[in-house]
Coordinates of C-alpha atoms and ligand atoms in Angstrom, one line a residue:
M1 CA 50.9 -156.8 147.4
K2 CA 53.4 -155.9 144.6
T3 CA 51.9 -154.7 141.3
D4 CA 53.4 -156.1 138.1
P5 CA 55.9 -153.5 137.1
G6 CA 54.9 -153.9 133.5
K7 CA 51.3 -152.7 134.3
L8 CA 52.4 -149.8 136.4
P9 CA 52.4 -147.1 133.6
E10 CA 49.0 -147.9 132.7
I11 CA 47.6 -147.8 136.2
I12 CA 49.5 -144.7 137.0
K13 CA 48.1 -142.9 133.9
A14 CA 44.7 -143.9 134.9
L15 CA 45.3 -142.1 138.3
E16 CA 46.8 -139.2 136.7
I17 CA 43.4 -138.6 134.7
K18 CA 41.5 -138.8 137.8
T19 CA 43.6 -135.9 139.4
M20 CA 42.8 -133.5 136.6
L21 CA 40.1 -131.8 138.6
L22 CA 42.7 -130.6 141.0
E23 CA 44.3 -128.4 138.2
P24 CA 41.6 -126.6 136.4
D25 CA 42.8 -125.2 133.0
S26 CA 43.0 -121.4 132.2
K27 CA 39.4 -121.4 131.0
G28 CA 38.1 -123.3 134.1
R29 CA 40.0 -121.1 136.4
K30 CA 38.5 -118.0 134.9
A31 CA 35.0 -119.5 135.3
L32 CA 35.6 -120.3 138.8
F33 CA 37.0 -117.0 139.6
E34 CA 34.2 -115.2 138.1
Q35 CA 31.7 -117.0 140.2
V36 CA 33.7 -116.5 143.4
N37 CA 34.3 -112.9 142.5
A38 CA 30.5 -112.3 141.8
Y39 CA 29.7 -113.7 145.2
A40 CA 32.3 -111.4 146.8
E41 CA 30.9 -108.4 144.9
N42 CA 27.3 -109.3 146.0
F43 CA 28.5 -109.7 149.6
L44 CA 30.4 -106.3 149.7
E45 CA 27.6 -104.4 147.8
G46 CA 24.9 -105.6 150.1
L47 CA 26.9 -105.4 153.3
D48 CA 24.9 -102.5 154.7
K49 CA 21.7 -104.4 153.9
R50 CA 22.5 -107.6 155.6
P51 CA 21.9 -107.6 159.5
V52 CA 25.0 -107.5 161.3
Y53 CA 23.7 -110.3 163.5
C54 CA 21.3 -113.0 162.5
K55 CA 20.0 -115.3 165.1
D56 CA 19.2 -118.4 163.1
P57 CA 17.4 -121.2 165.1
K58 CA 19.2 -123.8 162.9
E59 CA 22.6 -122.2 163.7
G60 CA 24.1 -123.3 160.3
A61 CA 23.3 -126.9 160.9
G62 CA 22.2 -127.1 157.2
I63 CA 25.8 -127.4 156.3
L64 CA 25.8 -131.0 157.6
N65 CA 23.1 -131.9 155.1
D66 CA 25.7 -131.7 152.3
P67 CA 28.2 -134.2 153.3
I68 CA 31.7 -134.3 151.7
T69 CA 31.5 -137.1 148.9
D70 CA 33.7 -138.7 146.3
E71 CA 32.0 -136.7 143.6
P72 CA 32.7 -133.1 142.8
E73 CA 30.0 -130.3 143.2
T74 CA 29.6 -127.3 141.1
I75 CA 30.7 -123.9 142.4
E76 CA 27.2 -122.5 142.2
K77 CA 25.9 -125.2 144.5
I78 CA 28.9 -124.8 146.8
L79 CA 28.4 -121.0 147.1
E80 CA 24.7 -121.5 147.8
I81 CA 25.5 -123.7 150.7
F82 CA 28.2 -121.4 151.9
D83 CA 25.9 -118.4 151.9
A84 CA 22.9 -120.0 153.5
H85 CA 24.6 -121.9 156.3
V86 CA 27.9 -120.1 157.0
I87 CA 27.5 -116.6 155.9
T88 CA 23.9 -116.0 157.1
P89 CA 23.8 -117.2 160.7
G90 CA 25.6 -115.6 163.6
L91 CA 27.7 -112.2 163.5
N92 CA 28.9 -110.4 160.5
P93 CA 32.2 -109.0 161.5
A94 CA 32.7 -107.4 158.0
S95 CA 29.6 -105.2 158.7
P96 CA 30.1 -101.4 159.3
G97 CA 27.4 -101.9 162.0
H98 CA 29.7 -104.3 164.1
L99 CA 30.4 -102.2 167.3
G100 CA 30.6 -105.3 169.6
Y101 CA 33.6 -107.0 171.4
I102 CA 36.6 -105.8 169.4
P103 CA 35.4 -105.4 165.9
G104 CA 37.3 -107.0 163.0
S105 CA 36.6 -105.9 159.5
G106 CA 38.7 -107.4 156.6
L107 CA 40.4 -105.3 154.1
Y108 CA 39.9 -106.2 150.4
A109 CA 43.6 -105.6 149.7
S110 CA 44.3 -108.2 152.2
A111 CA 41.9 -110.7 150.7
L112 CA 43.9 -110.2 147.3
G113 CA 47.1 -110.6 149.3
D114 CA 45.9 -113.9 150.6
F115 CA 44.9 -114.9 147.2
L116 CA 48.4 -114.3 145.8
A117 CA 49.9 -115.9 148.8
A118 CA 47.9 -119.1 148.3
V119 CA 48.3 -119.2 144.5
T120 CA 52.2 -118.9 144.6
N121 CA 52.4 -120.6 147.9
R122 CA 55.8 -119.2 149.0
Y123 CA 57.4 -120.8 152.1
A124 CA 57.7 -117.8 154.5
G125 CA 58.8 -119.8 157.4
I126 CA 62.4 -120.4 156.4
Y127 CA 64.6 -117.6 155.0
A128 CA 66.5 -119.9 152.6
A129 CA 63.3 -121.2 151.0
S130 CA 61.9 -117.7 150.2
P131 CA 64.3 -114.9 151.2
G132 CA 61.9 -112.4 149.6
A133 CA 58.9 -113.5 151.7
S134 CA 61.0 -113.6 154.8
R135 CA 62.5 -110.2 154.2
M136 CA 59.0 -108.9 153.5
E137 CA 57.8 -110.3 156.7
T138 CA 60.7 -108.8 158.7
M139 CA 60.1 -105.5 156.9
V140 CA 56.6 -105.4 158.2
I141 CA 57.6 -106.3 161.7
K142 CA 60.3 -103.7 161.8
W143 CA 58.0 -101.0 160.4
F144 CA 55.6 -101.8 163.3
A145 CA 58.4 -101.7 165.7
K146 CA 59.4 -98.3 164.6
K147 CA 56.0 -97.1 164.8
V148 CA 55.8 -97.9 168.4
G149 CA 59.1 -96.3 169.1
Y150 CA 61.2 -99.5 169.4
P151 CA 64.9 -99.2 168.6
D152 CA 66.7 -101.0 165.7
S153 CA 67.5 -104.0 168.0
A154 CA 63.7 -105.0 168.0
A155 CA 62.4 -107.9 166.2
G156 CA 59.3 -110.0 166.2
D157 CA 57.0 -112.4 164.7
L158 CA 53.7 -112.4 162.8
T159 CA 51.4 -114.9 164.7
S160 CA 47.8 -116.0 164.1
G161 CA 46.5 -113.5 166.7
G162 CA 46.9 -111.7 169.9
S163 CA 46.5 -114.8 172.1
I164 CA 49.5 -116.5 170.6
A165 CA 51.5 -113.3 170.6
N166 CA 50.9 -112.9 174.3
L167 CA 52.0 -116.6 174.7
S168 CA 55.2 -115.9 172.8
A169 CA 55.8 -112.8 174.9
I170 CA 55.4 -114.9 178.1
V171 CA 57.7 -117.7 176.9
A172 CA 60.4 -115.0 175.9
A173 CA 59.9 -113.5 179.5
R174 CA 60.4 -116.9 181.1
D175 CA 63.6 -117.7 179.4
A176 CA 64.9 -114.2 179.5
R177 CA 64.7 -114.3 183.2
G178 CA 66.0 -117.8 183.3
L179 CA 63.0 -119.1 185.3
K180 CA 63.4 -122.8 186.3
A181 CA 60.6 -125.2 187.3
K182 CA 61.8 -125.0 190.9
D183 CA 61.1 -121.3 191.0
F184 CA 57.7 -121.4 189.2
H185 CA 55.7 -121.4 192.5
R186 CA 57.4 -118.2 193.7
A187 CA 57.2 -116.4 190.3
V188 CA 54.6 -113.6 190.3
V189 CA 52.8 -112.3 187.4
Y190 CA 51.0 -108.9 187.9
L191 CA 47.7 -108.2 185.9
C192 CA 44.6 -106.4 186.5
E193 CA 41.0 -107.5 186.5
H194 CA 40.6 -106.1 183.0
T195 CA 43.6 -108.0 181.5
H196 CA 42.4 -110.2 178.7
H197 CA 41.8 -113.7 179.8
C198 CA 44.0 -115.2 177.1
V199 CA 47.1 -113.9 179.3
E200 CA 46.2 -116.4 182.2
K201 CA 45.7 -119.1 179.5
A202 CA 49.0 -118.3 178.1
V203 CA 50.9 -118.4 181.5
K204 CA 49.4 -122.0 181.9
T205 CA 50.3 -122.9 178.4
A206 CA 53.7 -121.8 178.9
G207 CA 54.0 -124.2 181.9
L208 CA 53.6 -121.6 184.6
G209 CA 50.2 -122.7 186.0
E210 CA 51.8 -122.9 189.5
S211 CA 53.0 -119.2 189.4
V212 CA 51.3 -116.6 191.5
V213 CA 48.8 -114.3 189.7
R214 CA 48.3 -110.9 191.4
H215 CA 45.6 -108.4 190.4
V216 CA 46.8 -104.9 190.7
P217 CA 43.8 -102.6 191.6
V218 CA 42.5 -100.1 189.0
D219 CA 41.6 -96.5 189.3
A220 CA 38.3 -94.7 188.3
F221 CA 39.5 -94.9 184.6
F222 CA 39.9 -98.7 184.9
R223 CA 43.7 -98.1 184.5
M224 CA 46.3 -100.0 186.6
D225 CA 47.4 -98.2 189.7
P226 CA 51.1 -97.8 189.7
I227 CA 51.4 -97.1 193.4
A228 CA 49.5 -100.2 194.3
F229 CA 51.7 -102.2 191.9
K230 CA 54.9 -100.9 193.5
K231 CA 53.6 -101.8 197.0
M232 CA 52.6 -105.3 195.9
V233 CA 56.1 -105.8 194.5
E234 CA 57.8 -104.7 197.7
Q235 CA 55.6 -106.9 199.8
D236 CA 56.3 -109.9 197.5
R237 CA 60.1 -109.2 197.7
R238 CA 59.9 -109.2 201.5
D239 CA 57.8 -112.5 201.5
G240 CA 60.4 -114.2 199.3
F241 CA 58.5 -114.3 196.0
L242 CA 60.1 -113.5 192.6
P243 CA 58.4 -110.6 191.0
W244 CA 58.7 -111.8 187.3
L245 CA 56.2 -110.3 184.8
L246 CA 53.9 -107.4 184.4
V247 CA 51.2 -107.4 181.8
A248 CA 49.8 -104.0 181.1
S249 CA 47.2 -103.2 178.6
A250 CA 47.3 -100.6 175.7
G251 CA 43.6 -100.6 175.5
T252 CA 41.6 -103.2 177.7
T253 CA 39.0 -105.2 175.9
D254 CA 36.3 -104.0 178.2
T255 CA 36.8 -100.3 178.2
G256 CA 39.7 -99.5 175.9
S257 CA 41.6 -98.1 178.9
V258 CA 45.3 -97.6 178.5
D259 CA 47.4 -98.3 181.6
P260 CA 50.0 -95.7 182.8
L261 CA 52.7 -97.3 180.8
E262 CA 55.5 -94.8 181.6
K263 CA 55.0 -95.1 185.4
L264 CA 54.6 -98.8 185.4
S265 CA 57.8 -99.3 183.3
H266 CA 59.9 -97.4 185.8
I267 CA 58.6 -99.7 188.7
A268 CA 59.1 -102.8 186.5
K269 CA 62.7 -101.8 185.5
A270 CA 63.8 -101.0 189.0
N271 CA 62.7 -104.5 190.0
D272 CA 63.9 -106.5 187.1
I273 CA 60.4 -107.4 186.1
W274 CA 59.7 -108.2 182.4
F275 CA 57.3 -105.5 181.2
H276 CA 54.8 -106.7 178.5
V277 CA 52.3 -104.5 176.9
D278 CA 49.1 -106.2 175.5
G279 CA 48.3 -103.8 172.7
A280 CA 46.2 -106.5 170.7
Y281 CA 43.3 -103.9 170.7
G282 CA 45.1 -100.6 171.0
A283 CA 48.7 -100.7 169.9
S284 CA 47.7 -100.1 166.3
F285 CA 46.7 -96.5 167.3
A286 CA 50.4 -95.8 167.2
L287 CA 49.7 -95.0 163.6
C288 CA 47.7 -91.9 164.3
E289 CA 48.7 -88.7 166.2
S290 CA 46.1 -88.9 169.1
G291 CA 46.7 -92.6 169.5
Q292 CA 50.5 -91.9 169.8
K293 CA 49.9 -89.5 172.6
R294 CA 47.7 -92.0 174.4
L295 CA 50.2 -94.8 174.1
K296 CA 53.2 -92.7 175.5
G297 CA 55.6 -95.1 177.4
I298 CA 54.8 -98.1 175.2
E299 CA 58.3 -97.9 173.8
L300 CA 59.6 -98.5 177.3
S301 CA 58.2 -102.1 177.4
D302 CA 60.2 -105.3 176.8
S303 CA 57.6 -106.7 174.5
I304 CA 54.3 -105.7 172.8
T305 CA 51.4 -107.6 171.4
M306 CA 49.6 -106.2 168.4
D307 CA 46.6 -107.5 166.3
P308 CA 46.5 -106.2 162.8
H309 CA 43.3 -108.2 162.5
K310 CA 41.7 -105.6 164.8
G311 CA 43.4 -102.2 164.5
L312 CA 44.9 -102.7 161.1
F313 CA 41.6 -104.1 159.7
A314 CA 43.3 -107.2 158.3
P315 CA 41.3 -110.4 158.0
F316 CA 41.4 -112.7 161.1
G317 CA 44.6 -114.6 161.6
T318 CA 47.1 -111.8 161.9
G319 CA 48.8 -110.9 165.1
I320 CA 52.2 -109.5 166.0
I321 CA 54.6 -110.1 168.7
L322 CA 57.4 -107.4 169.1
V323 CA 60.4 -107.7 171.5
K324 CA 62.7 -104.9 172.1
N325 CA 65.7 -107.2 171.9
A326 CA 65.7 -109.7 169.1
A327 CA 67.7 -112.2 171.2
D328 CA 64.7 -112.5 173.6
L329 CA 62.4 -114.0 171.1
H330 CA 65.1 -116.1 169.5
R331 CA 66.2 -117.8 172.8
P332 CA 63.3 -119.9 173.3
Y333 CA 62.7 -121.1 169.7
Q334 CA 66.3 -121.4 168.2
Y335 CA 66.7 -125.0 167.1
E336 CA 70.0 -125.2 165.0
A337 CA 73.1 -123.3 163.9
N338 CA 74.9 -120.9 166.1
Y339 CA 74.9 -118.2 163.6
L340 CA 72.2 -116.3 165.4
Q341 CA 73.5 -116.2 169.0
D342 CA 72.6 -113.6 171.3
E343 CA 75.4 -111.4 170.2
K344 CA 74.2 -111.7 166.6
T345 CA 74.7 -108.7 164.4
L346 CA 71.8 -106.9 162.8
A347 CA 73.0 -108.1 159.4
S348 CA 72.3 -111.6 160.4
M349 CA 68.9 -110.6 161.9
E350 CA 67.9 -109.5 158.5
Q351 CA 68.2 -113.1 157.4
V352 CA 66.3 -114.5 160.4
S353 CA 63.6 -117.2 159.6
S354 CA 60.3 -116.9 161.3
A355 CA 60.7 -120.5 162.3
E356 CA 63.5 -119.4 164.7
M357 CA 61.3 -116.8 166.2
S358 CA 58.1 -118.8 166.9
P359 CA 56.9 -122.4 167.6
E360 CA 55.7 -122.7 164.1
L361 CA 57.5 -124.0 161.1
T362 CA 55.3 -124.3 158.0
R363 CA 52.6 -121.5 158.0
H364 CA 50.6 -119.1 156.1
F365 CA 52.5 -116.4 154.4
R366 CA 50.9 -113.7 156.7
G367 CA 53.0 -110.9 155.8
M368 CA 51.5 -110.6 152.3
R369 CA 48.1 -109.6 153.5
V370 CA 49.7 -106.8 155.6
W371 CA 52.3 -105.6 153.3
L372 CA 49.9 -105.5 150.2
A373 CA 47.4 -103.5 152.1
L374 CA 50.0 -101.1 153.4
K375 CA 51.5 -100.7 149.9
L376 CA 48.2 -100.5 148.0
C377 CA 46.4 -98.0 150.3
G378 CA 49.4 -96.2 151.8
V379 CA 49.9 -95.6 155.5
S380 CA 48.0 -92.3 155.7
A381 CA 44.7 -93.9 154.9
F382 CA 45.2 -96.2 158.0
S383 CA 46.2 -93.2 160.1
A384 CA 43.1 -91.3 159.1
A385 CA 40.8 -94.3 159.8
L386 CA 42.2 -94.7 163.2
E387 CA 42.0 -91.0 164.1
E388 CA 38.5 -91.1 162.8
K389 CA 37.7 -94.1 165.3
I390 CA 39.0 -92.2 168.3
L391 CA 36.9 -89.0 167.4
L392 CA 33.8 -91.2 166.6
A393 CA 34.0 -92.6 170.1
Q394 CA 34.3 -89.0 171.6
Y395 CA 31.4 -88.1 169.6
A396 CA 29.3 -91.1 170.6
Y397 CA 30.3 -90.4 174.3
D398 CA 29.1 -86.9 174.1
R399 CA 25.8 -87.8 172.4
L400 CA 25.1 -90.6 174.8
N401 CA 25.5 -88.2 177.7
R402 CA 22.8 -86.1 176.3
I403 CA 20.1 -88.9 176.3
D404 CA 18.1 -88.7 179.5
G405 CA 18.7 -91.7 181.8
I406 CA 22.0 -92.8 180.2
E407 CA 25.0 -93.1 182.4
T408 CA 28.5 -93.3 180.6
G409 CA 31.7 -94.6 182.0
P410 CA 34.9 -92.6 181.7
F411 CA 35.8 -90.5 178.7
P412 CA 37.2 -93.1 176.2
D413 CA 41.1 -93.4 176.2
L414 CA 40.7 -94.9 172.6
S415 CA 37.6 -96.0 170.7
I416 CA 35.4 -97.9 173.3
V417 CA 32.5 -96.2 175.1
I418 CA 30.7 -97.9 178.0
F419 CA 27.2 -96.9 179.0
R420 CA 24.0 -98.0 180.5
Y421 CA 20.4 -96.9 180.9
V422 CA 19.2 -96.3 184.5
P423 CA 15.4 -96.7 184.6
Q424 CA 13.5 -94.5 187.0
K425 CA 12.3 -97.7 188.7
G426 CA 13.1 -101.4 188.5
D427 CA 16.3 -103.3 188.1
A428 CA 19.0 -101.5 185.9
D429 CA 20.9 -104.7 185.1
Q430 CA 17.8 -106.5 183.9
F431 CA 16.7 -103.4 181.9
N432 CA 20.2 -103.3 180.1
Q433 CA 20.1 -107.0 179.5
M434 CA 16.8 -106.5 177.6
L435 CA 18.1 -103.4 175.9
I436 CA 21.1 -105.3 174.4
E437 CA 18.8 -108.0 173.2
E438 CA 16.4 -105.7 171.4
I439 CA 19.5 -104.0 169.7
M440 CA 21.0 -107.3 168.6
N441 CA 17.6 -108.5 167.4
D442 CA 17.1 -105.3 165.4
G443 CA 20.2 -106.1 163.4
T444 CA 21.3 -102.7 162.3
V445 CA 24.2 -102.4 164.8
Y446 CA 25.6 -105.0 167.1
M447 CA 26.9 -104.2 170.5
S448 CA 28.1 -106.3 173.3
S449 CA 27.9 -106.1 177.0
T450 CA 30.2 -106.5 180.1
L451 CA 30.2 -106.4 183.9
I452 CA 31.9 -103.3 185.4
N453 CA 32.1 -103.4 189.1
G454 CA 29.2 -105.6 189.1
K455 CA 27.1 -103.4 186.9
F456 CA 25.7 -104.6 183.5
M457 CA 27.2 -102.1 181.0
L458 CA 26.7 -101.9 177.3
R459 CA 29.8 -101.4 175.1
M460 CA 30.1 -99.5 171.8
A461 CA 33.5 -100.5 170.3
I462 CA 34.4 -98.5 167.3
L463 CA 37.2 -100.1 165.1
S464 CA 36.0 -101.2 161.7
F465 CA 37.4 -99.1 158.8
R466 CA 33.9 -99.2 157.5
T467 CA 32.3 -97.6 160.5
H468 CA 31.8 -93.9 159.9
L469 CA 29.7 -91.0 161.3
E470 CA 26.4 -92.1 159.7
K471 CA 26.7 -95.5 161.3
I472 CA 27.3 -94.0 164.6
E473 CA 24.3 -91.6 164.1
Q474 CA 22.2 -94.8 163.3
A475 CA 23.4 -96.6 166.5
L476 CA 22.5 -93.6 168.6
T477 CA 19.0 -93.5 167.0
I478 CA 18.6 -97.4 167.6
I479 CA 19.7 -97.0 171.3
G480 CA 17.0 -94.3 171.9
K481 CA 14.4 -96.3 170.0
M482 CA 15.2 -99.5 171.9
I483 CA 15.2 -97.9 175.2
A484 CA 11.5 -96.8 174.4
Q485 CA 10.8 -100.5 173.3
V486 CA 12.1 -102.0 176.6
Q487 CA 10.2 -99.5 178.6
K488 CA 6.9 -100.5 176.6
N489 CA 7.8 -104.2 177.0
I490 CA 8.2 -103.8 180.8
L491 CA 4.7 -102.0 181.1
Ligands
PLP501 C1 41.5 -109.5 171.2 C2 42.4 -109.3 172.4 C3 43.3 -110.4 172.7 C4 43.2 -111.7 172.0 O1 43.7 -111.6 170.8 P1 43.2 -112.6 169.7 O2 43.7 -112.1 168.3 O3 41.7 -112.8 169.7 O4 43.8 -114.1 170.0 C5 44.2 -110.2 173.7 N1 44.2 -109.0 174.5 C6 43.5 -107.9 174.1 C7 43.5 -106.7 174.9 C8 42.4 -108.1 173.1 O5 41.7 -107.1 172.8

């Protein structure tokens, strides 16, 4: 159906008027910004008063009562809906009382970075489109690479998180070793029972679902046993398998244990096995002195996963994959021009586009939220916060050991403490299940649990930049109080 060309200008103009709501004027923007800022201020000022966890029987279903319609709604009404149905129910990861899983937090500086990235909407995926944005991201990646002790040949990519960073590492390892489909059933991946589940997911996603996954035994500190690893590799070689990939953890999610990276690296190297370190939780500790000591040997790896949305306190959606040799990440993802071949010079690496180092093309300008935070706060604030987390965990460990009936796991490698209460009679697992529920329902702090050697254990994971000594004291008080509460409930 062709419109009469003579009528087009009039029709087009009418449509143009209808689009005006998409571009508020300066006054309109200020009014919107004020409302949103007032909401953010209220949220941040009230953070410590909001429960860290809210079990809402409706589970946010109220959001569905306000369907998306043709007509605009006011920002006041929208913020009301957002607060009631999105912000209230469930977990509040921004809270200083979040001590469960691996806590996130969310730097204010990063929120400002996101705002600027979105308003200016720079195209960070392609160097030519925004050489400055691209250089900024490369700078952030190189800075992290240096912090973990990688040489100048290192490169990487800012990903959406640790899972995708691990996937990228596995894809890089697959192509670096030239694995072909005919070899997949013989290729062996070495993990341990505490390796994050996303690694096995990534192995499958990378097309290697048929590969052989072996679990290396762990010692009393839940760290991979290098002697057992060596024996497994030797046996596999004798049996005609292809030892291909070792994934060690620099801070497991369960217990925060750091595998013996140096010893593992020597065995991997001697056997031409790609050595990946999953440091999604722990690699950021390279920014502080105690952490650096703990992570010794991380620089001997071929690739490292980091998660600034954990250990650098950035909002969710920021991970990093680092590779020691830039060519290894470029190989799987290059799609054009030969100007960045394996022999590429460092000068050309400076102009690399993230689109050539990742499966993504158009994406969020992630570097801005990390760069702005590092620039605005300075690195020493981050180093101090991370050192503080390590010491808080040691303090909590010591205090927990003084509570009658509490049994702790090993001394924390980083900032996670595991423990349980052993009642004088009755089932310990059941008791601790009830204990964690009481702690969650109280809402002052949030902790999670895990199974270690079949035992139900509670975890205190300390990583939010907002968690300080006072909060840990509160957590310890709550634990004592809730133990008494469960004892009463049982009677
Ligand atoms: C959190 C975590 C992951 C997964 O990272 P996401 O950012 O959640 O995708 C992987 N490995 C470890 C050790 C983790 O702690």
